[in-house]
GROMACS .gro file of C-alpha atoms in nm:
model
  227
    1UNK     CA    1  -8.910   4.078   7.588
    2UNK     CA    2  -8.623   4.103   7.856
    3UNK     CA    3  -8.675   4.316   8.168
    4UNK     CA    4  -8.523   4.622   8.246
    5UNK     CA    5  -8.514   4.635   8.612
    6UNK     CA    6  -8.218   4.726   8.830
    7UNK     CA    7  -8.081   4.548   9.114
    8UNK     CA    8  -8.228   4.836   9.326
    9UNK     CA    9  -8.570   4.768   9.115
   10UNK     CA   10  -8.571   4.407   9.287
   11UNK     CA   11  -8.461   4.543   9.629
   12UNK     CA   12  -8.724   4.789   9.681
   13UNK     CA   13  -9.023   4.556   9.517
   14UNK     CA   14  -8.929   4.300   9.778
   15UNK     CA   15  -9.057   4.041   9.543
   16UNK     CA   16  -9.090   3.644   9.691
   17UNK     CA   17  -9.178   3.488   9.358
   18UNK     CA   18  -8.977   3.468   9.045
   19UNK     CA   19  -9.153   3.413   8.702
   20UNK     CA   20  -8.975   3.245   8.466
   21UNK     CA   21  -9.134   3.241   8.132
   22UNK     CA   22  -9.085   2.910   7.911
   23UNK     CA   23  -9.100   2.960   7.559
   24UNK     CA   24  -8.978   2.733   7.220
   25UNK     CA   25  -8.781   2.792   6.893
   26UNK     CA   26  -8.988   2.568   6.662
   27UNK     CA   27  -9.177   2.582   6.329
   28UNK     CA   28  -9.584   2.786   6.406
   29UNK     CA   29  -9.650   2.753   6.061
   30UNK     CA   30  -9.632   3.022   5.769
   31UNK     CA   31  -9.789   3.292   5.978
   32UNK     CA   32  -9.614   3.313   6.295
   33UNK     CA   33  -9.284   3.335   6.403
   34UNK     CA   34  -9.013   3.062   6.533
   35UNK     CA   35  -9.037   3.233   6.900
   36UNK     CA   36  -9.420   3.237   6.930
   37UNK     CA   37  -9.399   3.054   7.209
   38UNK     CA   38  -9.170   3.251   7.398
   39UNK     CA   39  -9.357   3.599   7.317
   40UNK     CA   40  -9.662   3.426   7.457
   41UNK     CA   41  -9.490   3.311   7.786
   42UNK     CA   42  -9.390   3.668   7.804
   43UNK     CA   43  -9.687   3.890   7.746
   44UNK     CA   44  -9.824   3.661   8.024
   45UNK     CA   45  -9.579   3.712   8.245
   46UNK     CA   46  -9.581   4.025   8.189
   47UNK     CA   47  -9.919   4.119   8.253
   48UNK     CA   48  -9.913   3.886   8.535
   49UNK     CA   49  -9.626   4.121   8.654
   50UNK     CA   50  -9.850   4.443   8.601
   51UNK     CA   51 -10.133   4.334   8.799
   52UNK     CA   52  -9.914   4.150   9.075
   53UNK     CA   53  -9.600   4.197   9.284
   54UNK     CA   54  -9.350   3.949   9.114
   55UNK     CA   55  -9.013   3.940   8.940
   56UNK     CA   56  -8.971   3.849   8.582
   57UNK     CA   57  -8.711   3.669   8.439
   58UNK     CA   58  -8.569   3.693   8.097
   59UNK     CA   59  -8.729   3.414   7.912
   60UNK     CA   60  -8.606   3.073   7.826
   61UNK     CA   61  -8.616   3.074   7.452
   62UNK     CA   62  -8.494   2.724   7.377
   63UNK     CA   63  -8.661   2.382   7.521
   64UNK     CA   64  -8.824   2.014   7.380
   65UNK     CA   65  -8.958   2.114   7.067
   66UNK     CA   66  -8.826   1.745   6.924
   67UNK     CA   67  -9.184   1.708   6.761
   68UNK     CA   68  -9.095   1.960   6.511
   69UNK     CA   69  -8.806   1.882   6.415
   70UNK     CA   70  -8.917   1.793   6.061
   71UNK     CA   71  -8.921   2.222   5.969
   72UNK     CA   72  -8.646   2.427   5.935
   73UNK     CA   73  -8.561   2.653   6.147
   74UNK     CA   74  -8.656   2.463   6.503
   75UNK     CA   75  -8.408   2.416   6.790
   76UNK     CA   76  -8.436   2.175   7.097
   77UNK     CA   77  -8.304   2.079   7.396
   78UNK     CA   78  -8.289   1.799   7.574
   79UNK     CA   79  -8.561   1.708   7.855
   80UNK     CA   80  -8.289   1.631   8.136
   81UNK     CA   81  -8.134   1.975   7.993
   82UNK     CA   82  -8.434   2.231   8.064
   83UNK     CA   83  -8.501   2.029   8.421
   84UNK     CA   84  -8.105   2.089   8.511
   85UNK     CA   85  -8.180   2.482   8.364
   86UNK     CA   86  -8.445   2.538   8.569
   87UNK     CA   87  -8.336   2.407   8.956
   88UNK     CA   88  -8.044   2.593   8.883
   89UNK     CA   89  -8.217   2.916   8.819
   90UNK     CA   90  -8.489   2.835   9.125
   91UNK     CA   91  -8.172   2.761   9.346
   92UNK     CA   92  -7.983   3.077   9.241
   93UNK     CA   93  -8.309   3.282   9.297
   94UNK     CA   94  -8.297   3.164   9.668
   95UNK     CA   95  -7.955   3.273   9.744
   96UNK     CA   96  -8.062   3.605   9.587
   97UNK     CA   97  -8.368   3.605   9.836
   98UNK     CA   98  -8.624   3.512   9.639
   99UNK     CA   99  -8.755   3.186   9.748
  100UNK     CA  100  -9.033   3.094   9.505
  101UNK     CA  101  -9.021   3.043   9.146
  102UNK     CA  102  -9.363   3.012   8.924
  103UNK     CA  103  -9.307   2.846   8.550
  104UNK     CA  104  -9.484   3.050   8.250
  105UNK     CA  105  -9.477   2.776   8.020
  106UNK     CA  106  -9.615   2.835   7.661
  107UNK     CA  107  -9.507   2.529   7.549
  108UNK     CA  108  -9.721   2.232   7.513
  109UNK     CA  109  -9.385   1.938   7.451
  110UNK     CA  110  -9.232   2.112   7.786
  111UNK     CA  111  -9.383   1.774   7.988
  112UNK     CA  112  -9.059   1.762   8.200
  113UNK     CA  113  -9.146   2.109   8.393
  114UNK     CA  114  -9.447   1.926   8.538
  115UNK     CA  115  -9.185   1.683   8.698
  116UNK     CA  116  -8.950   1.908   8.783
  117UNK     CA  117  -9.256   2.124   9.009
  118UNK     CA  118  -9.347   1.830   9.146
  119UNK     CA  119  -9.019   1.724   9.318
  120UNK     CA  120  -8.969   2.075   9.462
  121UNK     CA  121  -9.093   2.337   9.691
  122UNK     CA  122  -9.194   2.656   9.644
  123UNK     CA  123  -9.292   2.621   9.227
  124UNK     CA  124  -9.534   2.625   9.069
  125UNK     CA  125  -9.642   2.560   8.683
  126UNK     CA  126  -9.887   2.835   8.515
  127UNK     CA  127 -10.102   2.816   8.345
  128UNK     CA  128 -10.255   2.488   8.406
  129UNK     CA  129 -10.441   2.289   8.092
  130UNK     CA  130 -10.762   2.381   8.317
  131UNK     CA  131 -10.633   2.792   8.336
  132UNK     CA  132 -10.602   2.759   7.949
  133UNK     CA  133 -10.953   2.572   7.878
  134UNK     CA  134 -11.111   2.897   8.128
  135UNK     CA  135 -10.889   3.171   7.945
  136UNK     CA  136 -11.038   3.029   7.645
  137UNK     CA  137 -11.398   3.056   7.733
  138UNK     CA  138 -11.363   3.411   7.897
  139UNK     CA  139 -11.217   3.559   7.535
  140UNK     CA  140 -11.502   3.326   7.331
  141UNK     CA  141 -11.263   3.081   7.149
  142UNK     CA  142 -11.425   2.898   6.953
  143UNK     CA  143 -11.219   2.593   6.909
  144UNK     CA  144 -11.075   2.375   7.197
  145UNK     CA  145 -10.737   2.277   7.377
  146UNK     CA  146 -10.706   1.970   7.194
  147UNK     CA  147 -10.846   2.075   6.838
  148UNK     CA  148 -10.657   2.433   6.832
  149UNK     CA  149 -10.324   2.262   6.944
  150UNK     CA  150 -10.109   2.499   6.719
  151UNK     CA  151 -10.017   2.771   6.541
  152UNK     CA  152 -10.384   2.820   6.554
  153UNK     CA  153 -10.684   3.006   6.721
  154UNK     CA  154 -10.505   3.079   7.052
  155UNK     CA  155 -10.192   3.176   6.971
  156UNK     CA  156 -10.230   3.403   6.645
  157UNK     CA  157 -10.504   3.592   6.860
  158UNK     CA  158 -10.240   3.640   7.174
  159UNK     CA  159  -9.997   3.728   6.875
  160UNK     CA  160 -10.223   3.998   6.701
  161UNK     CA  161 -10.293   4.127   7.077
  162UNK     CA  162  -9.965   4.116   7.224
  163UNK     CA  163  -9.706   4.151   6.837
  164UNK     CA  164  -9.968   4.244   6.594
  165UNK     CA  165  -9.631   4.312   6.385
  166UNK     CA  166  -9.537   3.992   6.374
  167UNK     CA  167  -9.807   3.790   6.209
  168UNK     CA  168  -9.818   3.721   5.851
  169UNK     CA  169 -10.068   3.747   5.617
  170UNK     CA  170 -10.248   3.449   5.500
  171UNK     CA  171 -10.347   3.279   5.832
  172UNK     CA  172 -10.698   3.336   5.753
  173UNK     CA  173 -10.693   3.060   5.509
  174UNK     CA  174 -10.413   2.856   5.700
  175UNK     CA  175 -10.677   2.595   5.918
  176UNK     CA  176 -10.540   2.272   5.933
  177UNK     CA  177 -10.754   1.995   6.186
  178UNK     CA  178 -10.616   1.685   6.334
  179UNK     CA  179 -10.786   1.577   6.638
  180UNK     CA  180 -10.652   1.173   6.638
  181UNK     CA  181 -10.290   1.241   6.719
  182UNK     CA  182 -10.281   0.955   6.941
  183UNK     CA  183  -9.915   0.852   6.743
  184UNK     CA  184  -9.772   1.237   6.822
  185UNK     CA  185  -9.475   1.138   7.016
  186UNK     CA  186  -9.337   0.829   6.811
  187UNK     CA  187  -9.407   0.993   6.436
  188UNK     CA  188  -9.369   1.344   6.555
  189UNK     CA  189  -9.608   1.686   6.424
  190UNK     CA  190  -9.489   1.608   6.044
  191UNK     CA  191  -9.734   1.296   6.033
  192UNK     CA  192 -10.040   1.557   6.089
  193UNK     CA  193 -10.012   1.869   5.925
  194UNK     CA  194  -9.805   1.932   5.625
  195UNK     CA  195  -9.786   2.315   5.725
  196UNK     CA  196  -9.712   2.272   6.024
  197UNK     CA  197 -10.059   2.413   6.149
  198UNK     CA  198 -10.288   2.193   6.385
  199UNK     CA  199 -10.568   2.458   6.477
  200UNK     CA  200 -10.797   2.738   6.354
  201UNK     CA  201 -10.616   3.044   6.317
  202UNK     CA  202 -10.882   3.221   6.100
  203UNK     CA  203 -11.100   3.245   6.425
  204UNK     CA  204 -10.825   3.479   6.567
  205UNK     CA  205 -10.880   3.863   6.661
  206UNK     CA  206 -10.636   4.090   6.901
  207UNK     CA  207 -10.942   4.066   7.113
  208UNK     CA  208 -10.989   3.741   7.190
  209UNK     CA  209 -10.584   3.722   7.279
  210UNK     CA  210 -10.612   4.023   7.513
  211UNK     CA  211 -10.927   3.871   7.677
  212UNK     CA  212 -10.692   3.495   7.719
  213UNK     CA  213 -10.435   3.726   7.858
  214UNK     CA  214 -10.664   3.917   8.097
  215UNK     CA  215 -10.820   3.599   8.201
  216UNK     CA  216 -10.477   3.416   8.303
  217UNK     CA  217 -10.365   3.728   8.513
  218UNK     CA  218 -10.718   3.707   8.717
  219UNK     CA  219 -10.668   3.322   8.752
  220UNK     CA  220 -10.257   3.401   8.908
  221UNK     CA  221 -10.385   3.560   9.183
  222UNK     CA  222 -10.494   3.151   9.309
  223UNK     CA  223 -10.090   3.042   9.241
  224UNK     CA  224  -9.964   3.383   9.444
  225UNK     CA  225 -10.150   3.286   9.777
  226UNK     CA  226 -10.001   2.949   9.741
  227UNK     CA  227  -9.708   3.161   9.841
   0.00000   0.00000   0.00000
Protein backbone atom coordinates (compact mmCIF):
# COMPACT_ATOMS: atom_id res chain seq x y z
CA UNK A 1 0.00 0.00 0.00
CA UNK A 2 2.80 2.62 0.86
CA UNK A 3 5.52 3.38 -1.70
CA UNK A 4 8.90 2.47 -1.57
CA UNK A 5 10.67 5.06 -3.47
CA UNK A 6 13.79 6.93 -2.41
CA UNK A 7 14.40 10.49 -2.39
CA UNK A 8 16.77 9.78 -5.37
CA UNK A 9 13.63 7.69 -6.89
CA UNK A 10 11.69 11.18 -6.99
CA UNK A 11 14.78 13.12 -8.22
CA UNK A 12 15.54 11.18 -11.20
CA UNK A 13 11.58 10.58 -12.24
CA UNK A 14 11.31 14.35 -12.27
CA UNK A 15 7.70 13.89 -11.49
CA UNK A 16 5.23 17.35 -11.65
CA UNK A 17 2.15 15.67 -10.25
CA UNK A 18 1.61 14.14 -6.90
CA UNK A 19 -1.21 11.48 -6.39
CA UNK A 20 -2.63 11.37 -3.31
CA UNK A 21 -4.93 8.52 -2.82
CA UNK A 22 -8.14 9.14 -0.50
CA UNK A 23 -9.41 6.24 1.14
CA UNK A 24 -12.00 5.58 4.44
CA UNK A 25 -12.05 3.43 7.65
CA UNK A 26 -15.77 2.56 7.69
CA UNK A 27 -18.09 -0.49 7.89
CA UNK A 28 -18.24 -2.40 3.69
CA UNK A 29 -20.35 -4.89 5.05
CA UNK A 30 -19.56 -8.62 6.14
CA UNK A 31 -17.40 -9.27 3.14
CA UNK A 32 -14.96 -6.60 2.84
CA UNK A 33 -12.68 -4.98 4.91
CA UNK A 34 -12.79 -1.55 7.06
CA UNK A 35 -10.00 -0.03 4.53
CA UNK A 36 -11.73 -0.98 1.23
CA UNK A 37 -11.75 2.25 0.33
CA UNK A 38 -8.31 3.05 0.76
CA UNK A 39 -7.01 -0.26 -1.13
CA UNK A 40 -9.18 0.93 -3.97
CA UNK A 41 -7.72 4.53 -4.05
CA UNK A 42 -4.48 2.72 -4.14
CA UNK A 43 -4.56 0.03 -6.76
CA UNK A 44 -5.71 3.07 -8.84
CA UNK A 45 -3.13 5.06 -8.12
CA UNK A 46 -1.05 2.69 -8.55
CA UNK A 47 -1.74 1.56 -11.86
CA UNK A 48 -2.19 5.08 -12.78
CA UNK A 49 1.51 5.31 -11.60
CA UNK A 50 2.56 2.25 -13.88
CA UNK A 51 1.23 3.52 -16.99
CA UNK A 52 2.17 7.32 -16.25
CA UNK A 53 5.02 9.45 -14.91
CA UNK A 54 3.65 10.52 -11.40
CA UNK A 55 4.48 10.31 -7.71
CA UNK A 56 2.42 8.42 -5.25
CA UNK A 57 1.73 9.29 -1.96
CA UNK A 58 1.08 7.09 0.95
CA UNK A 59 -2.62 7.03 1.26
CA UNK A 60 -4.93 8.92 3.50
CA UNK A 61 -6.64 6.18 5.40
CA UNK A 62 -8.97 8.20 7.58
CA UNK A 63 -11.71 10.88 6.23
CA UNK A 64 -15.89 11.69 6.48
CA UNK A 65 -17.20 8.42 6.82
CA UNK A 66 -19.94 10.09 9.49
CA UNK A 67 -22.71 8.09 7.52
CA UNK A 68 -21.51 4.97 9.00
CA UNK A 69 -21.08 5.62 12.04
CA UNK A 70 -23.87 3.30 13.22
CA UNK A 71 -21.10 -0.07 12.70
CA UNK A 72 -18.37 -0.79 14.67
CA UNK A 73 -15.31 -0.43 13.72
CA UNK A 74 -15.61 3.05 11.48
CA UNK A 75 -13.45 6.14 12.10
CA UNK A 76 -14.02 9.79 10.78
CA UNK A 77 -12.76 12.94 10.50
CA UNK A 78 -13.97 16.02 10.31
CA UNK A 79 -14.75 17.81 6.80
CA UNK A 80 -12.72 21.13 7.71
CA UNK A 81 -10.02 18.39 8.96
CA UNK A 82 -9.29 16.41 5.54
CA UNK A 83 -9.54 20.06 3.56
CA UNK A 84 -6.72 21.49 6.18
CA UNK A 85 -4.82 17.75 5.46
CA UNK A 86 -4.80 18.10 2.08
CA UNK A 87 -3.52 22.04 1.22
CA UNK A 88 -1.01 21.20 3.56
CA UNK A 89 0.26 18.21 1.76
CA UNK A 90 -0.33 20.12 -1.90
CA UNK A 91 1.67 23.11 -0.32
CA UNK A 92 4.50 20.92 1.07
CA UNK A 93 4.67 19.09 -2.36
CA UNK A 94 5.49 22.54 -3.96
CA UNK A 95 8.34 23.40 -1.82
CA UNK A 96 9.58 19.88 -2.61
CA UNK A 97 9.18 20.77 -6.43
CA UNK A 98 6.33 19.18 -7.27
CA UNK A 99 3.74 21.62 -8.18
CA UNK A 100 0.59 19.64 -8.95
CA UNK A 101 -1.33 17.40 -6.84
CA UNK A 102 -4.24 14.99 -8.37
CA UNK A 103 -6.87 13.50 -5.56
CA UNK A 104 -7.56 9.53 -5.87
CA UNK A 105 -10.60 9.61 -3.97
CA UNK A 106 -12.45 6.24 -3.33
CA UNK A 107 -14.68 7.67 -1.16
CA UNK A 108 -18.12 8.65 -2.05
CA UNK A 109 -18.92 11.03 1.69
CA UNK A 110 -15.37 12.81 0.78
CA UNK A 111 -17.74 15.94 -0.77
CA UNK A 112 -15.28 18.50 0.78
CA UNK A 113 -12.26 17.46 -1.74
CA UNK A 114 -14.48 18.76 -4.55
CA UNK A 115 -14.27 22.21 -2.71
CA UNK A 116 -11.05 22.11 -1.75
CA UNK A 117 -9.96 21.48 -5.94
CA UNK A 118 -11.99 24.05 -6.74
CA UNK A 119 -10.38 26.92 -4.73
CA UNK A 120 -6.88 25.90 -5.89
CA UNK A 121 -4.52 25.54 -8.71
CA UNK A 122 -2.85 22.90 -10.01
CA UNK A 123 -5.46 19.83 -8.51
CA UNK A 124 -7.33 17.95 -9.66
CA UNK A 125 -10.07 15.26 -8.35
CA UNK A 126 -9.99 11.60 -10.09
CA UNK A 127 -11.95 9.86 -10.90
CA UNK A 128 -14.89 11.91 -11.72
CA UNK A 129 -18.69 10.35 -11.13
CA UNK A 130 -18.59 10.45 -15.16
CA UNK A 131 -14.81 8.39 -15.13
CA UNK A 132 -16.62 5.89 -12.75
CA UNK A 133 -20.07 5.52 -14.81
CA UNK A 134 -17.32 4.82 -18.17
CA UNK A 135 -14.99 2.44 -16.01
CA UNK A 136 -18.12 0.72 -15.31
CA UNK A 137 -19.32 0.13 -18.78
CA UNK A 138 -15.77 -0.81 -20.16
CA UNK A 139 -15.56 -3.92 -17.39
CA UNK A 140 -19.61 -4.77 -18.11
CA UNK A 141 -21.06 -3.84 -14.63
CA UNK A 142 -24.11 -4.58 -14.51
CA UNK A 143 -25.55 -2.38 -11.90
CA UNK A 144 -25.18 1.49 -11.75
CA UNK A 145 -23.43 4.39 -9.72
CA UNK A 146 -26.38 5.09 -7.81
CA UNK A 147 -27.88 1.45 -7.30
CA UNK A 148 -24.30 -0.27 -6.53
CA UNK A 149 -23.42 2.58 -4.02
CA UNK A 150 -21.59 0.11 -1.61
CA UNK A 151 -19.90 -2.61 -0.52
CA UNK A 152 -21.30 -3.91 -3.71
CA UNK A 153 -20.66 -4.76 -7.47
CA UNK A 154 -17.75 -2.30 -7.93
CA UNK A 155 -15.84 -2.57 -5.15
CA UNK A 156 -15.79 -6.45 -4.25
CA UNK A 157 -14.77 -6.90 -8.05
CA UNK A 158 -11.71 -4.16 -7.68
CA UNK A 159 -11.18 -6.15 -4.31
CA UNK A 160 -11.07 -9.76 -5.84
CA UNK A 161 -8.78 -8.07 -8.70
CA UNK A 162 -6.58 -5.97 -6.77
CA UNK A 163 -6.76 -8.22 -2.69
CA UNK A 164 -8.44 -11.33 -3.75
CA UNK A 165 -7.20 -12.27 -0.04
CA UNK A 166 -9.17 -10.06 1.51
CA UNK A 167 -12.74 -10.77 0.64
CA UNK A 168 -14.91 -12.96 2.60
CA UNK A 169 -17.00 -15.55 1.75
CA UNK A 170 -20.64 -15.06 1.57
CA UNK A 171 -20.91 -11.88 -0.61
CA UNK A 172 -22.58 -13.85 -3.19
CA UNK A 173 -25.70 -13.86 -1.23
CA UNK A 174 -24.98 -10.38 0.51
CA UNK A 175 -27.27 -7.95 -2.22
CA UNK A 176 -28.92 -5.41 -0.45
CA UNK A 177 -30.92 -2.47 -2.91
CA UNK A 178 -31.89 0.94 -1.86
CA UNK A 179 -32.18 3.31 -4.62
CA UNK A 180 -34.52 6.24 -2.61
CA UNK A 181 -31.86 7.46 -0.24
CA UNK A 182 -32.96 10.88 -0.69
CA UNK A 183 -32.80 11.18 3.58
CA UNK A 184 -28.87 9.75 3.45
CA UNK A 185 -27.26 12.65 5.08
CA UNK A 186 -29.80 13.51 8.00
CA UNK A 187 -30.59 9.57 9.04
CA UNK A 188 -27.26 8.34 7.92
CA UNK A 189 -26.49 4.55 5.89
CA UNK A 190 -28.16 2.65 9.05
CA UNK A 191 -31.76 3.81 7.82
CA UNK A 192 -31.08 1.68 4.43
CA UNK A 193 -29.34 -1.39 4.82
CA UNK A 194 -29.19 -3.34 7.97
CA UNK A 195 -25.79 -4.96 6.72
CA UNK A 196 -24.41 -2.31 5.84
CA UNK A 197 -24.53 -3.32 2.02
CA UNK A 198 -26.24 -0.91 -0.60
CA UNK A 199 -25.25 -2.74 -3.98
CA UNK A 200 -24.85 -6.05 -5.83
CA UNK A 201 -21.84 -7.71 -4.85
CA UNK A 202 -22.80 -11.16 -6.27
CA UNK A 203 -22.26 -9.61 -9.83
CA UNK A 204 -18.51 -9.24 -8.87
CA UNK A 205 -15.51 -11.14 -10.69
CA UNK A 206 -11.54 -10.11 -10.48
CA UNK A 207 -12.29 -9.33 -14.05
CA UNK A 208 -14.60 -6.88 -14.11
CA UNK A 209 -12.34 -4.92 -11.23
CA UNK A 210 -9.20 -5.21 -13.38
CA UNK A 211 -11.16 -4.00 -16.49
CA UNK A 212 -12.61 -0.65 -13.93
CA UNK A 213 -8.99 -0.34 -13.09
CA UNK A 214 -7.64 -0.48 -16.66
CA UNK A 215 -10.32 1.80 -17.78
CA UNK A 216 -9.53 4.69 -15.09
CA UNK A 217 -5.71 4.58 -16.01
CA UNK A 218 -6.71 5.14 -19.92
CA UNK A 219 -9.17 7.96 -18.82
CA UNK A 220 -5.85 9.80 -16.48
CA UNK A 221 -4.08 10.41 -19.33
CA UNK A 222 -7.11 13.56 -19.97
CA UNK A 223 -6.22 14.95 -16.06
CA UNK A 224 -2.15 14.64 -16.88
CA UNK A 225 -2.30 17.10 -19.95
CA UNK A 226 -4.24 19.39 -17.78
CA UNK A 227 -0.76 19.65 -16.39
Amino acid sequence: MFPTDTTTDVRDRAATVALLPVGSHEQHGPHLPLATDTLVACAVARAVADAHPVLVLPPVTISCSHEHGAWPGTVSISARTLHAVVRDVAESLRRSGVPNLVLVNAHGGNYVLSNVVQESEGMALFPSSADWTAARAAAGVETSNHADMHAGELETSILLHAHPELVRPGFEGADHLADDRRHLLTLGMAAYTGSGVVGRPSLASARKGELVVAALVEAFGGYLALF
